[in-house]
XYZ file of C-alpha atoms in Angstrom:
667
model
C -45.921 -65.666 14.827
C -43.263 -64.308 17.091
C -40.981 -64.210 14.142
C -43.613 -62.386 12.092
C -44.150 -59.851 14.873
C -40.433 -59.235 15.088
C -40.293 -58.787 11.307
C -43.280 -56.416 11.439
C -41.721 -54.385 14.227
C -38.426 -54.218 12.351
C -40.291 -53.250 9.217
C -42.121 -50.536 11.121
C -38.862 -49.305 12.552
C -37.393 -49.167 9.048
C -40.427 -47.252 7.823
C -40.116 -44.884 10.759
C -36.436 -44.392 9.975
C -37.271 -43.672 6.335
C -40.034 -41.332 7.436
C -37.674 -39.550 9.842
C -34.985 -39.250 7.161
C -37.566 -37.972 4.723
C -38.736 -35.518 7.352
C -35.192 -34.306 7.867
C -34.706 -33.919 4.107
C -37.924 -31.969 3.871
C -36.807 -29.748 6.739
C -33.473 -29.189 5.027
C -35.285 -28.387 1.800
C -37.474 -25.920 3.654
C -34.399 -24.345 5.220
C -32.734 -24.129 1.813
C -35.909 -22.617 0.412
C -35.855 -20.024 3.180
C -32.259 -19.216 2.360
C -33.128 -18.881 -1.303
C -36.024 -16.597 -0.447
C -33.912 -14.403 1.800
C -31.025 -14.220 -0.710
C -32.715 -14.034 -4.074
C -30.799 -14.222 -7.319
C -32.177 -12.586 -10.442
C -33.940 -14.871 -12.941
C -32.482 -15.252 -16.402
C -35.112 -13.097 -18.115
C -33.730 -10.050 -16.304
C -30.535 -10.418 -18.355
C -32.304 -10.366 -21.725
C -31.094 -6.751 -22.344
C -27.523 -8.020 -22.086
C -28.356 -10.817 -24.522
C -29.748 -8.201 -26.934
C -26.464 -6.274 -26.680
C -24.520 -9.430 -27.474
C -26.680 -10.709 -30.335
C -28.804 -7.975 -31.907
C -26.949 -4.651 -31.621
C -23.904 -5.646 -33.752
C -26.233 -6.753 -36.573
C -28.289 -3.564 -36.915
C -27.659 -1.867 -40.259
C -30.018 0.875 -41.475
C -29.169 3.922 -43.574
C -29.587 7.177 -41.676
C -29.464 10.363 -43.753
C -28.650 13.483 -41.752
C -26.925 16.853 -41.738
C -23.757 16.508 -39.696
C -23.392 20.278 -39.162
C -19.698 20.270 -40.074
C -20.382 22.372 -43.172
C -20.251 25.345 -40.800
C -16.492 24.835 -40.600
C -14.236 25.941 -43.449
C -12.231 22.719 -43.287
C -15.292 20.660 -44.277
C -17.332 20.446 -47.457
C -20.170 22.904 -48.036
C -22.462 19.895 -48.247
C -22.989 18.467 -44.762
C -25.384 15.715 -45.841
C -24.123 12.292 -44.800
C -25.431 8.738 -45.014
C -24.601 6.504 -42.066
C -25.084 2.762 -42.603
C -23.743 1.026 -39.533
C -23.591 3.181 -36.420
C -26.551 5.523 -35.915
C -29.227 2.885 -35.417
C -26.908 0.643 -33.413
C -26.588 3.604 -31.060
C -30.318 4.390 -31.210
C -31.420 0.917 -30.165
C -28.597 0.538 -27.657
C -29.879 3.645 -25.869
C -33.273 1.937 -25.577
C -31.575 -1.146 -24.129
C -29.683 1.114 -21.738
C -32.975 2.612 -20.556
C -34.310 -0.919 -19.896
C -31.203 -1.759 -17.882
C -31.709 1.425 -15.865
C -35.319 0.398 -15.147
C -34.156 -3.058 -14.082
C -31.503 -1.625 -11.777
C -33.986 0.852 -10.295
C -37.142 -1.260 -9.949
C -36.269 -4.949 -10.073
C -32.853 -5.241 -8.497
C -33.757 -3.608 -5.120
C -35.826 -6.698 -4.250
C -32.856 -9.018 -4.689
C -29.512 -9.669 -3.081
C -27.096 -6.714 -2.656
C -24.376 -8.650 -0.888
C -21.795 -7.772 -3.531
C -21.933 -4.136 -2.385
C -21.067 -5.222 1.161
C -17.908 -7.088 0.189
C -14.774 -4.975 0.542
C -13.101 -6.558 -2.495
C -15.943 -5.308 -4.701
C -15.591 -1.680 -3.655
C -12.674 -0.992 -6.017
C -14.347 -2.088 -9.282
C -17.653 -0.481 -8.284
C -15.954 2.860 -7.550
C -13.806 2.679 -10.707
C -16.845 2.130 -12.894
C -18.611 4.924 -11.016
C -15.736 7.286 -11.850
C -15.969 6.167 -15.478
C -19.643 7.159 -15.597
C -19.433 10.290 -13.444
C -16.517 11.955 -15.254
C -18.092 11.077 -18.607
C -21.290 12.774 -17.476
C -19.393 15.867 -16.282
C -17.451 16.065 -19.571
C -20.745 15.877 -21.455
C -22.317 18.734 -19.501
C -19.195 20.871 -19.971
C -19.036 20.190 -23.706
C -19.575 23.008 -26.195
C -21.414 20.528 -28.426
C -23.784 18.913 -25.951
C -26.039 17.334 -28.551
C -23.153 15.246 -29.909
C -21.865 14.660 -26.386
C -25.107 13.046 -25.208
C -26.593 11.554 -28.378
C -23.457 10.903 -30.406
C -21.828 12.493 -33.417
C -20.636 11.742 -36.909
C -18.788 8.436 -37.485
C -19.045 7.470 -33.804
C -22.530 7.842 -32.277
C -21.060 6.770 -28.957
C -22.418 9.580 -26.809
C -22.823 9.855 -23.065
C -26.031 7.804 -22.981
C -24.198 4.943 -24.687
C -21.269 5.172 -22.260
C -23.679 5.135 -19.325
C -25.254 2.026 -20.870
C -21.812 0.419 -20.624
C -21.774 1.333 -16.935
C -25.246 -0.076 -16.322
C -24.608 -3.339 -18.189
C -21.352 -3.844 -16.263
C -23.086 -3.316 -12.910
C -25.982 -5.597 -13.836
C -23.663 -8.416 -14.889
C -21.082 -7.998 -12.135
C -23.425 -7.499 -9.217
C -26.331 -9.771 -9.988
C -25.095 -12.814 -11.870
C -25.021 -15.379 -9.053
C -25.426 -18.747 -10.768
C -23.749 -20.733 -13.502
C -27.153 -21.060 -15.213
C -27.226 -17.327 -15.894
C -23.628 -17.430 -17.122
C -24.532 -20.219 -19.541
C -27.446 -18.113 -20.776
C -25.051 -15.222 -21.460
C -22.530 -17.521 -23.158
C -25.257 -18.910 -25.413
C -26.039 -15.325 -26.462
C -22.350 -14.679 -27.188
C -22.200 -17.835 -29.276
C -25.348 -16.993 -31.269
C -24.096 -13.468 -31.941
C -20.711 -14.823 -32.966
C -22.336 -17.349 -35.272
C -24.376 -14.697 -37.089
C -21.467 -12.265 -37.507
C -19.139 -15.131 -38.428
C -21.618 -16.421 -41.018
C -21.926 -13.010 -42.675
C -18.141 -12.626 -42.710
C -17.662 -16.160 -44.026
C -20.124 -15.570 -46.870
C -18.359 -12.299 -47.731
C -15.115 -14.247 -47.847
C -16.702 -16.514 -50.455
C -17.755 -13.456 -52.463
C -21.389 -13.289 -51.339
C -21.930 -9.914 -49.692
C -25.170 -9.700 -47.743
C -25.433 -6.004 -48.751
C -26.097 -7.044 -52.342
C -29.259 -8.995 -51.513
C -32.804 -7.719 -51.962
C -33.548 -8.468 -48.311
C -30.635 -6.313 -47.159
C -31.747 -3.539 -49.502
C -35.258 -3.667 -48.058
C -34.059 -3.602 -44.444
C -31.237 -1.103 -44.840
C -33.373 1.513 -46.651
C -36.163 1.476 -44.035
C -35.701 5.181 -43.192
C -35.201 6.569 -46.696
C -37.373 4.199 -48.757
C -39.918 6.915 -49.607
C -37.145 9.384 -50.504
C -35.392 7.325 -53.183
C -36.163 5.473 -56.375
C -36.212 2.116 -54.638
C -36.094 -0.019 -57.799
C -32.932 1.619 -59.146
C -31.276 2.220 -55.778
C -28.165 0.087 -55.326
C -26.243 -0.747 -52.179
C -22.669 -1.620 -52.971
C -19.817 -2.463 -50.647
C -17.026 0.095 -50.601
C -14.571 -2.658 -49.688
C -12.741 -5.000 -52.017
C -14.254 -8.314 -52.998
C -13.947 -11.210 -50.553
C -13.298 -8.830 -47.638
C -15.148 -9.686 -44.413
C -16.721 -6.855 -42.473
C -20.201 -8.323 -41.720
C -22.201 -5.435 -40.206
C -19.296 -3.826 -38.360
C -18.666 -0.619 -40.354
C -15.098 -1.454 -41.334
C -12.990 -4.637 -41.764
C -10.695 -3.403 -38.983
C -13.575 -3.788 -36.555
C -14.044 -7.397 -37.580
C -10.657 -7.833 -35.923
C -11.920 -6.127 -32.772
C -15.090 -8.243 -32.715
C -13.306 -11.566 -33.195
C -10.827 -10.634 -30.482
C -13.651 -10.229 -27.954
C -15.907 -13.129 -28.988
C -13.538 -15.899 -30.152
C -12.172 -16.738 -26.656
C -15.704 -17.651 -25.508
C -16.625 -19.732 -28.556
C -13.253 -21.510 -28.362
C -13.827 -22.188 -24.659
C -17.284 -23.627 -25.364
C -15.814 -25.766 -28.149
C -13.526 -27.460 -25.643
C -15.540 -27.300 -22.418
C -19.142 -27.066 -23.631
C -21.722 -29.047 -21.647
C -23.471 -30.754 -24.552
C -22.120 -32.211 -27.776
C -24.393 -30.077 -29.947
C -23.140 -26.965 -28.112
C -19.551 -27.966 -28.775
C -20.242 -28.521 -32.470
C -22.098 -25.212 -32.767
C -19.266 -23.413 -30.965
C -16.676 -25.104 -33.203
C -18.462 -24.021 -36.389
C -18.765 -20.485 -35.000
C -15.078 -20.361 -34.057
C -13.962 -21.545 -37.502
C -16.114 -18.948 -39.279
C -14.819 -16.193 -36.991
C -11.206 -17.164 -37.693
C -11.831 -17.225 -41.449
C -13.593 -13.856 -41.218
C -10.674 -12.422 -39.267
C -8.219 -13.545 -41.911
C -10.297 -12.255 -44.830
C -10.865 -8.925 -43.085
C -7.121 -8.295 -43.486
C -7.167 -6.703 -40.036
C -3.561 -7.251 -39.038
C -4.194 -5.445 -35.763
C -6.956 -7.959 -35.047
C -4.691 -10.884 -35.887
C -1.947 -9.569 -33.631
C -4.422 -8.998 -30.813
C -5.638 -12.603 -31.044
C -2.044 -13.855 -30.885
C -1.381 -11.579 -27.902
C -4.540 -12.815 -26.171
C -3.527 -16.440 -26.704
C -0.086 -15.674 -25.252
C -1.744 -14.194 -22.142
C -3.927 -17.295 -21.820
C -0.889 -19.560 -22.007
C 0.809 -17.636 -19.204
C -2.325 -18.095 -17.094
C -2.853 -21.817 -17.660
C 0.762 -23.031 -17.551
C 0.552 -23.782 -13.779
C -2.660 -25.741 -14.393
C -1.150 -28.095 -16.973
C 0.965 -31.186 -16.630
C 4.380 -31.305 -18.251
C 3.086 -32.920 -21.427
C 0.291 -30.366 -21.673
C 2.745 -27.508 -21.227
C 4.900 -28.735 -24.100
C 1.879 -29.110 -26.403
C 0.480 -25.700 -25.439
C 3.786 -23.888 -25.885
C 4.266 -25.597 -29.245
C 0.836 -24.420 -30.427
C 1.583 -20.859 -29.317
C 4.942 -21.003 -31.075
C 3.228 -22.052 -34.299
C 0.681 -19.225 -33.918
C 3.408 -16.632 -33.395
C 5.414 -17.969 -36.338
C 2.275 -17.937 -38.484
C 1.553 -14.361 -37.447
C 5.073 -13.325 -38.444
C 4.698 -15.024 -41.830
C 1.380 -13.247 -42.418
C 2.882 -9.880 -41.453
C 5.883 -10.298 -43.717
C 3.926 -11.698 -46.682
C 1.302 -8.956 -46.449
C 3.890 -6.194 -46.265
C 2.692 -5.243 -42.786
C 6.143 -4.251 -41.569
C 6.603 -2.009 -44.585
C 3.220 -0.393 -43.917
C 3.977 -0.030 -40.218
C 7.336 1.671 -40.590
C 6.885 3.309 -43.984
C 7.922 6.935 -44.085
C 7.796 9.710 -46.681
C 11.450 8.991 -47.512
C 10.326 5.650 -48.921
C 7.279 6.889 -50.771
C 7.291 10.488 -51.922
C 10.437 12.221 -50.800
C 11.241 14.192 -47.678
C 8.667 16.734 -46.555
C 10.360 20.133 -46.325
C 7.581 22.314 -44.895
C 6.611 21.816 -41.276
C 4.112 24.657 -40.846
C 2.732 27.813 -42.433
C 0.995 30.915 -41.177
C -0.720 33.558 -43.316
C -0.716 37.308 -42.688
C -2.057 40.393 -44.467
C 0.560 40.507 -47.218
C 3.017 37.713 -46.466
C 3.196 34.026 -45.600
C 5.518 32.516 -43.015
C 6.883 29.135 -44.113
C 8.445 27.091 -41.292
C 10.892 24.511 -42.593
C 11.478 21.052 -41.136
C 15.020 22.026 -40.131
C 13.704 24.791 -37.844
C 14.320 27.774 -40.126
C 11.656 30.203 -41.304
C 11.194 31.544 -44.808
C 8.938 34.534 -45.552
C 7.011 34.874 -48.816
C 6.376 38.632 -49.229
C 3.753 39.752 -51.744
C 3.736 43.055 -53.627
C 0.883 45.108 -52.088
C 0.426 47.249 -55.193
C 0.168 44.204 -57.478
C -2.466 42.616 -55.241
C -4.874 45.525 -55.820
C -5.442 44.183 -59.334
C -8.074 41.370 -59.159
C -6.297 39.629 -62.041
C -2.829 39.940 -60.542
C -2.073 36.345 -61.490
C -2.355 37.322 -65.172
C -1.056 40.866 -65.112
C 1.958 40.450 -62.800
C 4.810 38.020 -63.403
C 5.807 35.964 -60.417
C 9.145 37.762 -59.983
C 7.247 41.088 -59.736
C 4.818 39.603 -57.246
C 6.909 37.834 -54.607
C 10.111 38.401 -52.643
C 11.627 35.631 -50.532
C 13.521 36.376 -47.309
C 14.907 34.319 -44.461
C 14.184 34.845 -40.757
C 16.874 37.542 -40.673
C 15.294 39.509 -43.498
C 17.936 38.614 -46.075
C 16.808 37.763 -49.601
C 16.639 34.187 -50.845
C 17.444 33.904 -54.544
C 15.331 32.146 -57.151
C 15.121 31.879 -60.918
C 12.120 31.947 -63.252
C 11.844 29.249 -65.921
C 10.082 29.347 -69.272
C 6.769 28.340 -67.708
C 6.799 31.323 -65.398
C 7.632 29.236 -62.329
C 10.008 30.758 -59.802
C 12.291 28.105 -58.293
C 14.630 28.641 -55.337
C 18.247 28.156 -56.394
C 20.048 29.207 -53.219
C 22.247 26.582 -51.536
C 20.872 25.130 -48.346
C 17.207 25.700 -49.259
C 14.693 23.250 -50.731
C 13.858 23.774 -54.387
C 10.368 25.188 -53.802
C 8.483 26.475 -56.815
C 6.132 29.480 -56.887
C 3.708 30.192 -59.698
C 0.370 31.904 -60.350
C -2.806 30.935 -62.147
C -6.482 31.886 -62.403
C -9.468 29.668 -61.730
C -13.214 30.186 -61.985
C -15.081 30.598 -58.740
C -18.198 28.448 -59.233
C -19.738 29.914 -56.075
C -20.264 33.374 -57.589
C -22.180 34.674 -60.584
C -19.865 35.040 -63.546
C -20.287 38.617 -64.805
C -18.083 41.191 -66.466
C -18.058 43.259 -63.259
C -16.404 40.468 -61.302
C -14.092 39.449 -64.132
C -16.375 36.550 -65.024
C -15.670 34.862 -61.720
C -11.921 34.558 -62.311
C -9.873 34.317 -59.131
C -6.111 34.828 -58.957
C -4.135 32.218 -57.037
C -0.580 31.820 -55.837
C 0.773 28.266 -55.683
C 3.606 27.043 -53.469
C 4.943 23.649 -54.547
C 7.272 21.302 -52.709
C 8.118 19.127 -55.748
C 10.224 16.527 -53.958
C 7.435 15.543 -51.564
C 4.535 16.484 -53.875
C 3.037 19.055 -51.534
C 0.942 21.821 -53.112
C -0.662 24.847 -51.412
C -2.968 27.504 -52.892
C -3.474 31.083 -51.724
C -5.845 33.859 -52.792
C -6.101 37.500 -51.811
C -9.470 38.485 -50.320
C -8.851 42.240 -50.538
C -7.766 42.377 -46.917
C -5.573 39.342 -46.377
C -3.815 36.544 -48.211
C -5.781 33.370 -47.392
C -5.382 29.659 -47.996
C -7.742 28.012 -50.504
C -8.348 24.445 -49.355
C -9.344 21.349 -51.291
C -13.043 22.118 -50.783
C -12.441 25.487 -52.521
C -13.132 27.325 -49.274
C -10.874 30.097 -47.991
C -9.469 29.801 -44.503
C -6.546 30.952 -42.439
C -3.599 28.611 -42.342
C -2.500 28.105 -38.757
C 0.634 26.968 -37.008
C -0.185 23.404 -35.950
C 1.191 21.982 -32.721
C 2.267 18.351 -33.155
C 4.502 15.944 -31.266
C 6.526 13.068 -32.660
C 6.445 11.059 -35.916
C 8.477 13.737 -37.641
C 8.767 12.816 -41.319
C 6.981 9.570 -40.490
C 3.319 10.462 -40.892
C 2.692 7.189 -42.722
C 3.441 5.107 -39.619
C 0.823 2.350 -39.175
C -1.248 3.293 -42.226
C -1.322 7.018 -41.442
C -1.807 6.733 -37.701
C 1.491 8.548 -37.176
C -0.036 11.626 -38.839
C -3.131 11.511 -36.610
C -1.375 10.612 -33.353
C 1.218 13.396 -33.720
C -1.589 15.958 -33.808
C -3.597 14.248 -31.068
C -0.849 14.158 -28.434
C -1.044 17.929 -27.691
C -4.786 17.557 -27.003
C -4.142 15.030 -24.236
C -2.476 17.607 -22.002
C -5.640 19.734 -22.039
C -7.861 16.820 -20.946
C -6.218 15.602 -17.753
C -9.367 15.899 -15.629
C -12.326 16.082 -18.005
C -12.491 15.835 -21.787
C -14.071 17.891 -24.536
C -17.138 15.654 -24.436
C -18.057 12.290 -26.016
C -17.930 12.353 -29.828
C -16.399 15.842 -29.779
C -12.984 14.782 -31.061
C -13.720 16.041 -34.575
C -14.192 19.622 -33.337
C -10.850 19.878 -31.530
C -8.566 17.836 -33.729
C -6.781 20.230 -36.146
C -8.705 19.348 -39.288
C -7.514 22.752 -40.527
C -3.961 21.394 -40.774
C -3.635 22.313 -44.419
C 0.114 21.758 -44.484
C -0.280 18.172 -43.295
C -3.145 17.612 -45.735
C -1.164 19.194 -48.556
C 1.177 16.226 -48.511
C 0.186 12.722 -49.530
C -3.067 10.911 -48.828
C -4.688 13.321 -46.362
C -6.419 15.687 -48.788
C -10.169 16.069 -48.241
C -9.843 13.893 -45.150
C -11.826 14.795 -42.031
C -10.488 13.104 -38.925
C -13.277 12.304 -36.464
C -11.366 9.814 -34.277
C -7.713 9.081 -33.519
C -7.666 5.351 -34.396
C -6.579 4.646 -30.841
C -9.161 3.820 -28.180
C -7.152 5.296 -25.309
C -6.543 8.636 -27.027
C -10.175 8.705 -28.146
C -11.515 8.286 -24.613
C -8.860 10.569 -23.106
C -9.576 13.508 -25.423
C -13.347 13.138 -25.259
C -13.971 12.014 -21.681
C -10.772 12.818 -19.805
C -7.746 10.980 -18.463
C -9.610 9.777 -15.360
C -12.014 7.790 -17.535
C -9.112 6.085 -19.323
C -7.450 5.422 -15.957
C -10.666 3.866 -14.613
C -10.981 1.634 -17.661
C -7.370 0.435 -17.460
C -7.670 -0.035 -13.691
C -10.685 -2.342 -14.108
C -8.732 -4.484 -16.571
C -5.556 -4.594 -14.479
C -7.452 -5.380 -11.272
C -9.281 -8.221 -12.987
C -6.032 -9.658 -14.363
C -4.389 -9.490 -10.926
C -7.264 -11.502 -9.473
C -7.060 -14.015 -12.317
C -3.325 -14.474 -11.718
C -4.062 -15.158 -8.061
C -6.553 -17.829 -9.038
C -4.011 -19.460 -11.356
C -0.796 -19.032 -9.356
C -1.941 -18.678 -5.747
C -2.271 -21.376 -3.093
C -5.194 -23.777 -3.475
C -5.494 -22.750 -7.091
C -8.515 -23.991 -8.951
C -8.524 -26.626 -11.681
C -9.921 -26.586 -15.183
C -12.835 -29.005 -15.148
C -15.128 -30.422 -17.800
C -18.261 -28.459 -18.487
C -18.903 -24.737 -18.183
C -17.492 -23.475 -14.888
C -16.923 -20.035 -13.386
C -13.152 -20.574 -13.523
C -13.271 -21.387 -17.234
C -15.343 -18.258 -17.874
C -12.807 -16.209 -15.921
C -9.983 -17.469 -18.155
C -12.005 -16.802 -21.314
C -12.780 -13.267 -20.100
C -9.127 -12.624 -19.267
C -8.214 -13.697 -22.797
C -10.922 -11.587 -24.450
C -10.206 -8.518 -22.300
C -6.464 -8.722 -23.010
C -7.106 -8.906 -26.744
C -9.533 -5.992 -26.590
C -7.096 -3.798 -24.685
C -4.391 -4.671 -27.208
C -6.512 -4.021 -30.295
C -7.458 -0.648 -28.796
C -3.939 0.574 -29.506
C -4.755 0.872 -33.206
C -8.585 0.742 -33.308
C -11.198 3.057 -31.855
C -14.034 2.200 -29.531
C -17.083 1.139 -31.555
C -20.638 1.177 -30.270
C -21.450 -2.390 -31.382
C -18.281 -3.973 -29.984
C -17.277 -2.016 -26.884
C -20.743 -2.727 -25.468
C -19.945 -6.456 -25.695
C -16.650 -5.910 -23.897
C -18.266 -4.172 -20.913
C -21.005 -6.793 -20.609
C -18.514 -9.657 -20.648
C -16.090 -7.922 -18.300
C -18.984 -7.701 -15.846
C -19.669 -11.414 -16.371
C -15.976 -12.105 -15.798
C -15.995 -10.198 -12.522
C -19.121 -12.104 -11.416
C -17.495 -15.443 -12.295
C -14.305 -14.421 -10.481
C -16.362 -13.674 -7.352
C -17.754 -17.211 -7.519
C -14.224 -18.589 -7.882
C -13.009 -16.496 -4.958
C -15.708 -17.963 -2.708
C -14.868 -21.455 -3.948
C -11.169 -20.909 -3.272
C -11.985 -19.507 0.157
C -13.923 -22.679 0.993
C -10.963 -24.798 -0.098
C -8.678 -22.866 2.229
C -11.116 -23.154 5.154
C -11.568 -26.895 4.621
C -7.862 -27.588 4.099
């Protein structure tokens, strides 16, 4: 009995101990619940707009028929009707997503934690992104073409509202992603988006273009279905067979997309939480790599190699000796493979090709028309003047009734005559030593824009041709009755202006014609140090009236709407401060990543999805994106992904910083 009482008492004591422990646990849970209630983190559904940006926006492809308004400029065709397949509706729906993000930031977020605004280390990125948005807004209001500046313009549709959406998505991700669960939700969206784009690109690689399907035809023609003969209407790819471009406007942008998305799918392949996630990520990664290769985007391939090199530099301190050797060997193979691809594809020839290699040396640098003469500025700095006989020009058919030697006189910049001879075809060719062998001849053409009557000589128009035979440059001039004018390739008369250009002299073909565009873009940068001309306003200020440049080679009938360089594009349109803010956000992030990898109490790569792993993936993706921007423009369906994921990277880095701080305090 005594023994039983003792056992009962001991049992009761044990129960009381359990009860007390349970009570303490419940109290702790209550305290934790209070903490959670006082410092709320946003639920995952709040980040659905970001998921839409990552998954849906890049896929949107609907034909939009519109009048671009450029027909009001002589350097453009008289027909301003354009069909846009890939960009307009991406921009349209992204603006709606941007409005939802604004509502979330204004109505939902105020009830949750704002601690990130109180941390001094977060002031710099918040202010930098604020400058990005503010200066963009100012540039838009100051723009002469405000409609394009706010809503977007031809071949870009990346107006102010889209750029402000980038700002909002960055703030939402950076400031309010507090848990790894939300990060996993975002990564799942990245992986799904990558899978869909990769699948489309992979199928195109196999020769099955989604644009050729009846389903694509039905979806893509949603806007114009009642305006066309739907049964006979065909949608054909303008790209070569087996070229991957998915829904990204151009194969070059497949390179940009893979550069941003592949680091995350590769990370999930290695460090994914579940086996099925790893397999899904692996399949996605393989399809993206195949799509990158079949896109033939050498810039994209180089950017991936550069991004991998940056990743190796970051993780070297985290690896053991054996791991370092394996990693460096893999990178060496990648670099060697990239060099083989560049050489075998003729990339180096394309990159450094110049007119000397293709069509002879360009002799004319600039021209300028006047009332009765044309100034021809040679590449060696000299000027030649083509003087026209004023009396001969009074005859509307002067090209027929006046021989070329009676029509023109050539002089140098000192007024001394330059000799030429006339051949049997009536072509006058310079024969004076030290001058290029230019040819001058006349002809008549029919002006299809006027009624052909006897009174107007049946629409015949007299033209003077100046030919640079060595470099295959041809220029046409007509007399309007008041002034000798240039007749461009759209058969529209316009003045021919002296074009200011810097660099790439006789090397316009550099990097597939980027040398031609960049040389004429550089002078615009000086005028946009504070604010730019306005988003999507590049086309209005770039010298598309550079008829001398277009008269040589592959630039005829070409309208340049973007510089094929993201930094120049943003600088000219939004101002240098916006570019500086963008670069600052990248550099600041990379500095913080280096501190995590090389600083004291550095973190370790662990199994499963962790904030540190996401930081490394973001550093890789951001580095590739900044690299690919050297030769590619910002694109509405890809740059939006970059800003979302940079915000996620900053949020993950904040988690790592707190974790590292705890390690230091507990050391």
